[in-house]
C-alpha cells in the first residue's frame, strides 16, 4: 500500500489513453477527433458527429448515407419490450426507465453481446443508436400516459425522436425544421466529453468484459445524478423556484455563497473547465434565437441571464473559476421545445450515446486496458478479536 496514491474523485489519475476528445479546460477548448466543437455544431449533423466519434474520421457522403440508412432500419423494437414499460409506476422518472430498458436490451439481443467479436460490436452499435431514441421517447410517453407510436423509417434519428415524443396516433405530425436543427445541434454539443463520470462508468463496467448494453445502462444511471447530467433538470427547477417564490437573483446568490445553505448555483462550475465552457457559449447564443423563433417569451431566460451576469462579476465565483457550463441554458431551450424538465437528462443521454459507444469500443480494443480496480486507503480498526467464546 506504500505505493498507493490517495486521489478522491480521480482528480489527477488518468485511467485511459484516448484519441477521441481533447479538452483544454484552462482555455475553454473542446475538440472531437481534432475538430473544434463550434465548427461541428455549425456545420455538421448529429449523425455525422456520431460516426466521427465512433470511427475516428468524418464519413464520406456514401458512408454517411449508409450509416443513416442502417440506423433508420433498426429502429423497430421487439414487441415484448413494450410490455416491459407496463411494469413501471405511472410517474416513473423517464431516466430510470431508460437505463432499465437499455439494460434489458441485452436480453433481447443475445446474439450481439460478445465484446471481442467485431461484427457483434458493430451490430450492437447500430442497435443502440437506433433503439435508444425510441426507448427515450417511449419512457416519456409512459410518463404522460400516451400511446406509443411506431418509428417512421423515412425520418432520420433526430426527426424520428421528435415525432415519437410529440406525435400522437390520431393526427399527422408536422416537424418544425427549426426545432429539428436546434435539437440536432444540442445533441452534437453533448456527444462526448472525455472521461466524465458517466463515460468513466461505461469504461469501468466494460473493463470487466460486461456487454455494451449493460455498460451503457450503467452510464445512464451515472448521468442521472444532479451533479452530472441531472444538472439541466436542476437548473430549471432552480429557475422555477426563484420565479415562484419571487426571490431576487441577488438574494439567491447570497444564499449560494453562504456555504451553510448547501445550495449550489446549478449549471455553474466544472471539474475540467476553469474558463467559460465553449459549449455554454454556443448554447447561450442560440438560446435567445431559438426561444424567439419558437415564440416563447420565457421570463426564466431573464432570470438566468441576471444570475450569470451577477456570478461572472462576483469574487466568490471569480476566485473559484466558476463559469456557466453546458447545462445552464439548455433547459430553457428544451422547455421552449415542449419537453418537461424530466426529459432533459434523457436528452443528454441521447446526445452522449455515441461518445459512450466510442469510448467503450476504444477501451475494449486497447491492449493496455485492465479491469478497473481502484485501490483504497484503509482507515478502519486494527486487528481486534471477537470477545465471547461460544
Ligand atoms: N455553486 C456554488 N459553489 C460552487 C459551485 C456551484 N455551482 N460549484 C463549485 N462550487 C464551489 C465549491 O463549493 C467549492 O468551494 P470551496 O473551495 O470553498 O469548498 C469550489 O467551488 C470547488 O468545487 P468542487 O465541488 O470541489 O469542484 P468539483 O470539480 O468537485 O465539482 C461540479 C464540479 C460540476 C460537480 C460542481 O461545480 C457543481 O456541483 N456544479 C453544479 C452542478 C452542475 O452544474 N453540474 C453539471 C456539470 S457539467 C455537465 C456534466 O458534466 O454533466
Tab-separated table of C-alpha atoms and ligand atoms in Angstrom:
chain	number	residue	atom	x	y	z
A	1	UNK	CA	0.000	0.000	0.000
A	2	UNK	CA	3.005	2.392	0.233
A	3	UNK	CA	2.743	2.986	-3.487
A	4	UNK	CA	-0.962	3.833	-3.408
A	5	UNK	CA	-1.878	7.448	-4.166
A	6	UNK	CA	-4.994	8.803	-2.493
A	7	UNK	CA	-6.899	10.653	-5.229
A	8	UNK	CA	-10.592	11.038	-4.396
A	9	UNK	CA	-12.685	11.760	-7.478
A	10	UNK	CA	-9.681	10.761	-9.661
A	11	UNK	CA	-8.825	14.440	-9.933
A	12	UNK	CA	-5.326	13.581	-11.089
A	13	UNK	CA	-5.465	9.981	-12.281
A	14	UNK	CA	-5.773	9.046	-15.958
A	15	UNK	CA	-7.476	5.688	-16.412
A	16	UNK	CA	-7.382	5.755	-20.201
A	17	UNK	CA	-5.341	6.770	-23.207
A	18	UNK	CA	-7.878	8.196	-25.583
A	19	UNK	CA	-7.827	9.605	-29.114
A	20	UNK	CA	-11.452	10.727	-29.093
A	21	UNK	CA	-11.922	14.062	-27.333
A	22	UNK	CA	-9.475	16.816	-26.420
A	23	UNK	CA	-10.267	19.343	-23.706
A	24	UNK	CA	-8.126	22.254	-22.560
A	25	UNK	CA	-10.110	23.399	-19.543
A	26	UNK	CA	-7.995	26.481	-18.813
A	27	UNK	CA	-8.527	27.872	-22.275
A	28	UNK	CA	-12.083	26.612	-22.840
A	29	UNK	CA	-11.198	24.352	-25.786
A	30	UNK	CA	-13.149	21.229	-26.813
A	31	UNK	CA	-12.436	19.132	-29.913
A	32	UNK	CA	-13.836	15.827	-31.144
A	33	UNK	CA	-11.184	13.858	-33.065
A	34	UNK	CA	-9.349	17.153	-33.585
A	35	UNK	CA	-12.311	19.159	-34.899
A	36	UNK	CA	-13.321	22.240	-32.828
A	37	UNK	CA	-16.763	21.896	-31.253
A	38	UNK	CA	-18.042	25.160	-32.702
A	39	UNK	CA	-17.211	24.079	-36.278
A	40	UNK	CA	-19.026	20.790	-35.752
A	41	UNK	CA	-22.009	22.497	-34.093
A	42	UNK	CA	-22.356	24.914	-37.002
A	43	UNK	CA	-21.565	22.708	-39.974
A	44	UNK	CA	-22.125	19.058	-39.114
A	45	UNK	CA	-25.059	16.867	-38.105
A	46	UNK	CA	-25.514	14.665	-35.042
A	47	UNK	CA	-25.346	11.500	-37.158
A	48	UNK	CA	-22.123	12.627	-38.811
A	49	UNK	CA	-20.582	13.551	-35.454
A	50	UNK	CA	-21.618	10.166	-34.048
A	51	UNK	CA	-19.814	8.475	-36.941
A	52	UNK	CA	-16.755	10.687	-36.406
A	53	UNK	CA	-16.575	9.850	-32.704
A	54	UNK	CA	-17.092	6.120	-33.173
A	55	UNK	CA	-14.978	5.507	-36.285
A	56	UNK	CA	-12.385	8.283	-35.945
A	57	UNK	CA	-12.873	10.076	-39.283
A	58	UNK	CA	-15.627	12.091	-40.901
A	59	UNK	CA	-17.643	9.814	-43.203
A	60	UNK	CA	-17.674	10.264	-46.982
A	61	UNK	CA	-21.137	11.130	-48.277
A	62	UNK	CA	-21.691	7.463	-49.217
A	63	UNK	CA	-20.567	6.291	-45.778
A	64	UNK	CA	-22.834	8.844	-44.115
A	65	UNK	CA	-25.821	7.778	-46.244
A	66	UNK	CA	-25.191	4.100	-45.399
A	67	UNK	CA	-24.795	4.876	-41.679
A	68	UNK	CA	-28.015	6.917	-41.656
A	69	UNK	CA	-29.880	4.187	-43.546
A	70	UNK	CA	-28.565	1.457	-41.269
A	71	UNK	CA	-29.727	3.352	-38.171
A	72	UNK	CA	-33.156	4.081	-39.698
A	73	UNK	CA	-33.702	0.424	-40.493
A	74	UNK	CA	-33.041	-0.825	-36.942
A	75	UNK	CA	-35.457	1.426	-35.062
A	76	UNK	CA	-38.076	-1.256	-34.533
A	77	UNK	CA	-38.126	-2.802	-31.070
A	78	UNK	CA	-39.115	-6.322	-30.180
A	79	UNK	CA	-42.830	-6.097	-29.296
A	80	UNK	CA	-42.152	-7.634	-25.884
A	81	UNK	CA	-40.029	-4.625	-24.937
A	82	UNK	CA	-43.204	-2.573	-25.000
A	83	UNK	CA	-44.750	-4.794	-22.329
A	84	UNK	CA	-41.688	-4.080	-20.213
A	85	UNK	CA	-42.869	-0.462	-19.796
A	86	UNK	CA	-46.089	-1.638	-18.119
A	87	UNK	CA	-44.175	-2.709	-15.026
A	88	UNK	CA	-43.241	0.837	-14.015
A	89	UNK	CA	-45.382	3.178	-11.922
A	90	UNK	CA	-47.174	5.864	-13.926
A	91	UNK	CA	-44.964	8.672	-12.615
A	92	UNK	CA	-41.675	6.795	-13.089
A	93	UNK	CA	-38.788	9.110	-13.964
A	94	UNK	CA	-38.000	8.555	-17.676
A	95	UNK	CA	-34.269	8.428	-16.918
A	96	UNK	CA	-34.734	5.429	-14.592
A	97	UNK	CA	-36.981	3.764	-17.159
A	98	UNK	CA	-34.420	4.428	-19.905
A	99	UNK	CA	-31.491	2.888	-18.028
A	100	UNK	CA	-33.584	-0.186	-17.213
A	101	UNK	CA	-34.763	-0.534	-20.816
A	102	UNK	CA	-31.219	-0.239	-22.191
A	103	UNK	CA	-30.052	-2.896	-19.744
A	104	UNK	CA	-32.988	-5.066	-20.844
A	105	UNK	CA	-31.860	-4.823	-24.495
A	106	UNK	CA	-29.129	-7.351	-23.668
A	107	UNK	CA	-31.840	-9.963	-23.021
A	108	UNK	CA	-33.397	-9.382	-26.447
A	109	UNK	CA	-30.160	-9.259	-28.425
A	110	UNK	CA	-28.068	-12.060	-27.018
A	111	UNK	CA	-26.593	-12.564	-30.478
A	112	UNK	CA	-24.566	-9.361	-30.240
A	113	UNK	CA	-23.066	-9.403	-26.745
A	114	UNK	CA	-19.515	-10.675	-27.335
A	115	UNK	CA	-17.238	-7.664	-26.762
A	116	UNK	CA	-14.419	-9.255	-28.783
A	117	UNK	CA	-16.416	-10.102	-31.910
A	118	UNK	CA	-16.137	-7.082	-34.228
A	119	UNK	CA	-19.283	-7.944	-36.168
A	120	UNK	CA	-21.303	-8.260	-32.959
A	121	UNK	CA	-19.954	-4.947	-31.646
A	122	UNK	CA	-20.922	-3.380	-34.979
A	123	UNK	CA	-24.499	-4.645	-34.788
A	124	UNK	CA	-24.800	-3.587	-31.121
A	125	UNK	CA	-23.574	-0.129	-32.090
A	126	UNK	CA	-26.300	0.194	-34.713
A	127	UNK	CA	-28.919	-1.245	-32.375
A	128	UNK	CA	-28.056	1.234	-29.644
A	129	UNK	CA	-28.007	4.235	-31.983
A	130	UNK	CA	-31.363	3.205	-33.468
A	131	UNK	CA	-33.248	1.999	-30.438
A	132	UNK	CA	-32.179	4.295	-27.578
A	133	UNK	CA	-34.018	7.309	-29.101
A	134	UNK	CA	-37.133	5.145	-29.416
A	135	UNK	CA	-36.818	3.942	-25.813
A	136	UNK	CA	-36.291	7.520	-24.582
A	137	UNK	CA	-39.444	8.664	-26.396
A	138	UNK	CA	-41.400	5.683	-25.007
A	139	UNK	CA	-40.174	6.451	-21.472
A	140	UNK	CA	-41.701	9.902	-21.955
A	141	UNK	CA	-44.958	8.590	-23.433
A	142	UNK	CA	-45.228	6.202	-20.496
A	143	UNK	CA	-44.816	9.100	-18.032
A	144	UNK	CA	-47.713	11.051	-19.573
A	145	UNK	CA	-49.938	8.072	-20.330
A	146	UNK	CA	-49.980	8.480	-24.116
A	147	UNK	CA	-49.809	5.587	-26.597
A	148	UNK	CA	-46.503	4.637	-28.202
A	149	UNK	CA	-46.037	5.355	-31.901
A	150	UNK	CA	-44.115	3.080	-34.249
A	151	UNK	CA	-40.953	4.686	-35.628
A	152	UNK	CA	-41.114	6.030	-39.170
A	153	UNK	CA	-38.038	4.999	-41.134
A	154	UNK	CA	-38.466	7.789	-43.660
A	155	UNK	CA	-37.187	10.082	-40.877
A	156	UNK	CA	-33.646	10.432	-39.527
A	157	UNK	CA	-32.731	9.877	-35.886
A	158	UNK	CA	-33.473	13.379	-34.596
A	159	UNK	CA	-36.696	13.730	-36.629
A	160	UNK	CA	-37.907	10.308	-35.578
A	161	UNK	CA	-37.238	11.048	-31.928
A	162	UNK	CA	-39.237	14.303	-32.070
A	163	UNK	CA	-42.135	12.585	-33.806
A	164	UNK	CA	-42.152	9.665	-31.352
A	165	UNK	CA	-42.058	12.126	-28.447
A	166	UNK	CA	-44.615	14.709	-29.544
A	167	UNK	CA	-46.703	12.835	-32.118
A	168	UNK	CA	-49.990	11.078	-31.380
A	169	UNK	CA	-51.582	8.311	-33.435
A	170	UNK	CA	-54.772	10.265	-34.041
A	171	UNK	CA	-53.345	13.056	-36.172
A	172	UNK	CA	-50.467	13.638	-38.596
A	173	UNK	CA	-47.301	15.078	-37.097
A	174	UNK	CA	-45.617	18.082	-38.630
A	175	UNK	CA	-41.918	18.508	-37.977
A	176	UNK	CA	-40.689	22.002	-37.248
A	177	UNK	CA	-37.349	22.359	-39.042
A	178	UNK	CA	-36.048	24.988	-36.581
A	179	UNK	CA	-36.700	22.581	-33.760
A	180	UNK	CA	-35.037	19.678	-35.593
A	181	UNK	CA	-31.949	21.815	-36.290
A	182	UNK	CA	-31.750	23.125	-32.723
A	183	UNK	CA	-32.085	19.682	-31.149
A	184	UNK	CA	-29.577	18.184	-33.585
A	185	UNK	CA	-27.082	20.890	-32.627
A	186	UNK	CA	-27.635	20.331	-28.894
A	187	UNK	CA	-27.085	16.600	-29.368
A	188	UNK	CA	-23.747	17.390	-31.081
A	189	UNK	CA	-22.684	19.537	-28.114
A	190	UNK	CA	-23.374	16.664	-25.702
A	191	UNK	CA	-21.929	13.862	-27.835
A	192	UNK	CA	-18.691	13.334	-25.896
A	193	UNK	CA	-16.729	14.911	-23.092
A	194	UNK	CA	-13.830	12.538	-22.459
A	195	UNK	CA	-13.587	10.872	-19.025
A	196	UNK	CA	-16.594	12.412	-17.243
A	197	UNK	CA	-18.441	10.414	-14.562
A	198	UNK	CA	-20.805	8.515	-16.888
A	199	UNK	CA	-18.156	7.765	-19.522
A	200	UNK	CA	-15.715	6.549	-16.879
A	201	UNK	CA	-18.543	4.384	-15.555
A	202	UNK	CA	-19.164	2.911	-19.018
A	203	UNK	CA	-15.441	2.119	-19.318
A	204	UNK	CA	-15.180	0.727	-15.793
A	205	UNK	CA	-18.171	-1.593	-16.191
A	206	UNK	CA	-16.975	-2.600	-19.679
A	207	UNK	CA	-13.484	-3.331	-18.358
A	208	UNK	CA	-14.924	-6.437	-16.680
A	209	UNK	CA	-15.985	-7.515	-20.213
A	210	UNK	CA	-19.617	-6.852	-19.384
A	211	UNK	CA	-21.671	-6.347	-22.554
A	212	UNK	CA	-22.098	-2.930	-24.147
A	213	UNK	CA	-25.825	-2.609	-23.288
A	214	UNK	CA	-25.167	-3.158	-19.574
A	215	UNK	CA	-22.150	-0.841	-19.644
A	216	UNK	CA	-24.170	1.966	-21.228
A	217	UNK	CA	-27.104	1.380	-18.903
A	218	UNK	CA	-24.689	1.978	-16.006
A	219	UNK	CA	-23.523	5.176	-17.712
A	220	UNK	CA	-27.128	6.370	-17.952
A	221	UNK	CA	-27.518	5.896	-14.202
A	222	UNK	CA	-24.327	7.875	-13.564
A	223	UNK	CA	-25.641	10.637	-15.808
A	224	UNK	CA	-28.896	10.721	-13.826
A	225	UNK	CA	-27.158	12.361	-10.826
A	226	UNK	CA	-27.764	16.091	-10.239
A	227	UNK	CA	-24.031	16.865	-10.191
A	228	UNK	CA	-23.707	15.415	-13.694
A	229	UNK	CA	-26.410	15.214	-16.392
A	230	UNK	CA	-29.209	15.812	-13.907
A	231	UNK	CA	-27.956	19.388	-13.578
A	232	UNK	CA	-30.007	20.544	-16.582
A	233	UNK	CA	-33.224	19.495	-14.830
A	234	UNK	CA	-31.948	21.008	-11.570
A	235	UNK	CA	-31.237	24.345	-13.317
A	236	UNK	CA	-34.820	24.634	-14.478
A	237	UNK	CA	-36.180	23.627	-11.065
A	238	UNK	CA	-33.946	26.331	-9.573
A	239	UNK	CA	-35.205	28.979	-12.023
A	240	UNK	CA	-38.800	27.893	-11.354
A	241	UNK	CA	-38.266	28.192	-7.641
A	242	UNK	CA	-36.712	31.660	-7.939
A	243	UNK	CA	-39.637	32.735	-10.113
A	244	UNK	CA	-42.385	31.156	-7.988
A	245	UNK	CA	-41.043	32.412	-4.686
A	246	UNK	CA	-40.339	35.864	-6.096
A	247	UNK	CA	-36.754	35.736	-4.768
A	248	UNK	CA	-34.451	38.212	-6.458
A	249	UNK	CA	-31.447	36.704	-8.275
A	250	UNK	CA	-29.286	38.816	-5.945
A	251	UNK	CA	-30.780	37.260	-2.796
A	252	UNK	CA	-30.498	33.819	-4.311
A	253	UNK	CA	-26.803	34.415	-4.972
A	254	UNK	CA	-26.289	35.372	-1.329
A	255	UNK	CA	-27.764	32.023	-0.347
A	256	UNK	CA	-25.453	30.192	-2.754
A	257	UNK	CA	-22.403	31.949	-1.334
A	258	UNK	CA	-23.382	31.029	2.210
A	259	UNK	CA	-21.903	27.527	2.382
A	260	UNK	CA	-24.231	26.530	5.223
A	261	UNK	CA	-27.223	26.773	2.902
A	262	UNK	CA	-25.831	23.835	0.911
A	263	UNK	CA	-27.297	25.465	-2.217
A	264	UNK	CA	-25.209	25.497	-5.398
A	265	UNK	CA	-25.810	27.581	-8.452
A	266	UNK	CA	-26.795	24.719	-10.708
A	267	UNK	CA	-25.361	24.877	-14.226
A	268	UNK	CA	-22.224	26.571	-12.914
A	269	UNK	CA	-18.788	25.114	-12.353
A	270	UNK	CA	-16.991	22.214	-13.937
A	271	UNK	CA	-14.305	19.762	-12.903
A	272	UNK	CA	-12.261	20.478	-16.010
A	273	UNK	CA	-13.303	23.902	-17.338
A	274	UNK	CA	-11.845	26.713	-15.316
A	275	UNK	CA	-12.962	29.076	-18.040
A	276	UNK	CA	-16.178	29.624	-19.985
A	277	UNK	CA	-17.397	26.223	-21.218
A	278	UNK	CA	-17.227	26.540	-25.044
A	279	UNK	CA	-20.480	24.576	-25.308
A	280	UNK	CA	-22.233	27.038	-22.974
A	281	UNK	CA	-21.148	29.886	-25.230
A	282	UNK	CA	-22.791	28.194	-28.236
A	283	UNK	CA	-25.925	27.302	-26.272
A	284	UNK	CA	-26.264	30.808	-24.895
A	285	UNK	CA	-26.002	32.411	-28.314
A	286	UNK	CA	-28.672	30.062	-29.668
A	287	UNK	CA	-30.970	30.129	-26.610
A	288	UNK	CA	-32.255	33.616	-27.305
A	289	UNK	CA	-32.540	32.958	-31.034
A	290	UNK	CA	-34.432	29.702	-30.619
A	291	UNK	CA	-36.663	31.000	-27.847
A	292	UNK	CA	-37.678	33.866	-30.118
A	293	UNK	CA	-38.233	31.594	-33.108
A	294	UNK	CA	-40.370	29.199	-31.113
A	295	UNK	CA	-42.367	32.185	-29.900
A	296	UNK	CA	-41.525	31.562	-26.277
A	297	UNK	CA	-41.231	34.625	-24.100
A	298	UNK	CA	-39.872	32.800	-21.084
A	299	UNK	CA	-39.208	35.096	-18.090
A	300	UNK	CA	-36.808	32.462	-16.763
A	301	UNK	CA	-34.305	33.409	-19.504
A	302	UNK	CA	-34.102	36.863	-17.977
A	303	UNK	CA	-33.547	35.344	-14.502
A	304	UNK	CA	-30.818	33.046	-15.870
A	305	UNK	CA	-29.042	35.940	-17.571
A	306	UNK	CA	-29.149	38.031	-14.422
A	307	UNK	CA	-27.765	35.147	-12.380
A	308	UNK	CA	-24.968	34.662	-14.883
A	309	UNK	CA	-24.048	38.317	-15.023
A	310	UNK	CA	-24.052	38.522	-11.261
A	311	UNK	CA	-21.897	35.397	-10.913
A	312	UNK	CA	-19.335	36.455	-13.501
A	313	UNK	CA	-18.753	39.662	-11.542
A	314	UNK	CA	-18.722	38.137	-8.082
A	315	UNK	CA	-15.488	37.380	-6.218
A	316	UNK	CA	-16.827	34.040	-4.913
A	317	UNK	CA	-17.234	32.758	-8.469
A	318	UNK	CA	-14.166	34.508	-9.873
A	319	UNK	CA	-11.849	33.075	-7.193
A	320	UNK	CA	-13.166	29.568	-7.740
A	321	UNK	CA	-13.182	29.923	-11.532
A	322	UNK	CA	-16.849	29.012	-11.764
A	323	UNK	CA	-18.395	29.693	-15.167
A	324	UNK	CA	-21.658	28.559	-16.753
A	325	UNK	CA	-21.453	25.000	-18.056
A	326	UNK	CA	-23.364	23.408	-20.946
A	327	UNK	CA	-26.417	22.826	-18.766
A	328	UNK	CA	-27.060	26.395	-17.723
A	329	UNK	CA	-29.105	27.378	-20.779
A	330	UNK	CA	-30.083	24.053	-22.371
A	331	UNK	CA	-33.092	23.503	-20.094
A	332	UNK	CA	-34.660	26.755	-21.266
A	333	UNK	CA	-34.369	25.644	-24.888
A	334	UNK	CA	-35.746	22.167	-24.176
A	335	UNK	CA	-38.579	23.765	-22.238
A	336	UNK	CA	-39.428	26.062	-25.169
A	337	UNK	CA	-39.487	22.987	-27.411
A	338	UNK	CA	-42.119	21.434	-25.156
A	339	UNK	CA	-40.034	18.958	-23.156
A	340	UNK	CA	-40.852	18.734	-19.436
A	341	UNK	CA	-37.838	19.015	-17.069
A	342	UNK	CA	-37.851	15.260	-16.519
A	343	UNK	CA	-36.913	14.712	-20.162
A	344	UNK	CA	-33.850	16.957	-20.068
A	345	UNK	CA	-31.499	14.287	-18.743
A	346	UNK	CA	-32.749	11.603	-21.173
A	347	UNK	CA	-31.977	14.165	-23.919
A	348	UNK	CA	-28.458	14.461	-22.535
A	349	UNK	CA	-28.206	10.646	-22.620
A	350	UNK	CA	-29.307	10.602	-26.248
A	351	UNK	CA	-26.598	13.089	-27.114
A	352	UNK	CA	-23.897	11.313	-25.073
A	353	UNK	CA	-24.703	7.896	-26.541
A	354	UNK	CA	-22.181	7.981	-29.437
A	355	UNK	CA	-19.486	9.145	-27.005
A	356	UNK	CA	-20.169	6.227	-24.664
A	357	UNK	CA	-20.135	3.793	-27.586
A	358	UNK	CA	-16.882	5.242	-28.968
A	359	UNK	CA	-15.208	5.161	-25.540
A	360	UNK	CA	-16.386	1.610	-24.804
A	361	UNK	CA	-15.040	0.425	-28.170
A	362	UNK	CA	-11.731	2.212	-27.634
A	363	UNK	CA	-11.448	0.669	-24.156
A	364	UNK	CA	-12.213	-2.865	-25.303
A	365	UNK	CA	-9.714	-2.783	-28.201
A	366	UNK	CA	-6.880	-1.163	-26.217
A	367	UNK	CA	-4.336	-3.866	-25.333
A	368	UNK	CA	-3.437	-1.955	-22.176
A	369	UNK	CA	-6.958	-1.971	-20.721
A	370	UNK	CA	-7.150	-3.759	-17.409
A	371	UNK	CA	-10.171	-4.418	-15.255
A	372	UNK	CA	-10.871	-1.199	-13.352
A	373	UNK	CA	-9.996	-1.774	-9.754
A	374	UNK	CA	-9.066	1.325	-7.730
A	375	UNK	CA	-7.109	0.948	-4.506
A	376	UNK	CA	-8.099	2.382	-1.139
A	377	UNK	CA	-6.515	3.857	1.939
A	378	UNK	CA	-7.806	1.761	4.822
A	379	UNK	CA	-8.783	3.876	7.839
A	380	UNK	CA	-10.694	1.268	9.894
A	381	UNK	CA	-9.898	-0.645	13.071
A	382	UNK	CA	-6.614	-2.511	13.571
A	383	UNK	CA	-6.811	-6.213	14.240
A	384	UNK	CA	-9.167	-6.991	17.145
A	385	UNK	CA	-10.569	-10.232	18.450
A	386	UNK	CA	-14.123	-11.434	18.760
A	387	UNK	CA	-14.865	-11.268	22.509
A	388	UNK	CA	-17.117	-14.132	23.512
A	389	UNK	CA	-16.448	-17.807	23.337
A	390	UNK	CA	-19.356	-19.893	22.060
B	1	LIG	N1	-22.277	26.872	-6.919
B	1	LIG	C1	-21.635	27.325	-5.832
B	1	LIG	N2	-20.398	26.926	-5.464
B	1	LIG	C2	-19.795	26.020	-6.254
B	1	LIG	C3	-20.404	25.502	-7.408
B	1	LIG	C4	-21.697	25.958	-7.730
B	1	LIG	N3	-22.315	25.501	-8.810
B	1	LIG	N4	-19.565	24.606	-7.992
B	1	LIG	C5	-18.467	24.574	-7.227
B	1	LIG	N5	-18.599	25.431	-6.166
B	1	LIG	C6	-17.579	25.721	-5.149
B	1	LIG	C7	-17.453	24.582	-4.163
B	1	LIG	O1	-18.316	24.772	-3.074
B	1	LIG	C8	-16.003	24.667	-3.795
B	1	LIG	O2	-15.830	25.733	-2.910
B	1	LIG	P1	-14.703	25.657	-1.734
B	1	LIG	O3	-13.398	25.529	-2.461
B	1	LIG	O4	-14.869	26.919	-0.979
B	1	LIG	O5	-15.043	24.439	-0.918
B	1	LIG	C9	-15.313	25.069	-5.101
B	1	LIG	O6	-16.316	25.786	-5.823
B	1	LIG	C10	-14.804	23.899	-5.939
B	1	LIG	O7	-15.907	22.984	-6.153
B	1	LIG	P2	-15.800	21.413	-6.158
B	1	LIG	O8	-17.128	20.846	-5.778
B	1	LIG	O9	-14.604	20.995	-5.346
B	1	LIG	O10	-15.467	21.147	-7.683
B	1	LIG	P3	-15.672	19.784	-8.431
B	1	LIG	O11	-14.729	19.805	-9.579
B	1	LIG	O12	-15.588	18.645	-7.486
B	1	LIG	O13	-17.198	19.891	-8.920
B	1	LIG	C11	-19.132	20.260	-10.213
B	1	LIG	C12	-17.598	20.196	-10.207
B	1	LIG	C13	-19.621	20.417	-11.654
B	1	LIG	C14	-19.710	18.966	-9.636
B	1	LIG	C15	-19.586	21.470	-9.371
B	1	LIG	O14	-19.094	22.668	-9.931
B	1	LIG	C16	-21.113	21.548	-9.208
B	1	LIG	O15	-21.672	20.920	-8.309
B	1	LIG	N6	-21.831	22.312	-10.103
B	1	LIG	C17	-23.270	22.372	-10.061
B	1	LIG	C18	-23.835	21.145	-10.771
B	1	LIG	C19	-23.667	21.216	-12.272
B	1	LIG	O16	-23.947	22.217	-12.909
B	1	LIG	N7	-23.235	20.098	-12.877
B	1	LIG	C20	-23.092	19.981	-14.307
B	1	LIG	C21	-21.682	19.738	-14.721
B	1	LIG	S1	-21.442	19.985	-16.479
B	1	LIG	C22	-22.350	18.775	-17.247
B	1	LIG	C23	-21.966	17.403	-16.810
B	1	LIG	O17	-20.783	17.054	-16.805
B	1	LIG	O18	-22.865	16.604	-16.535
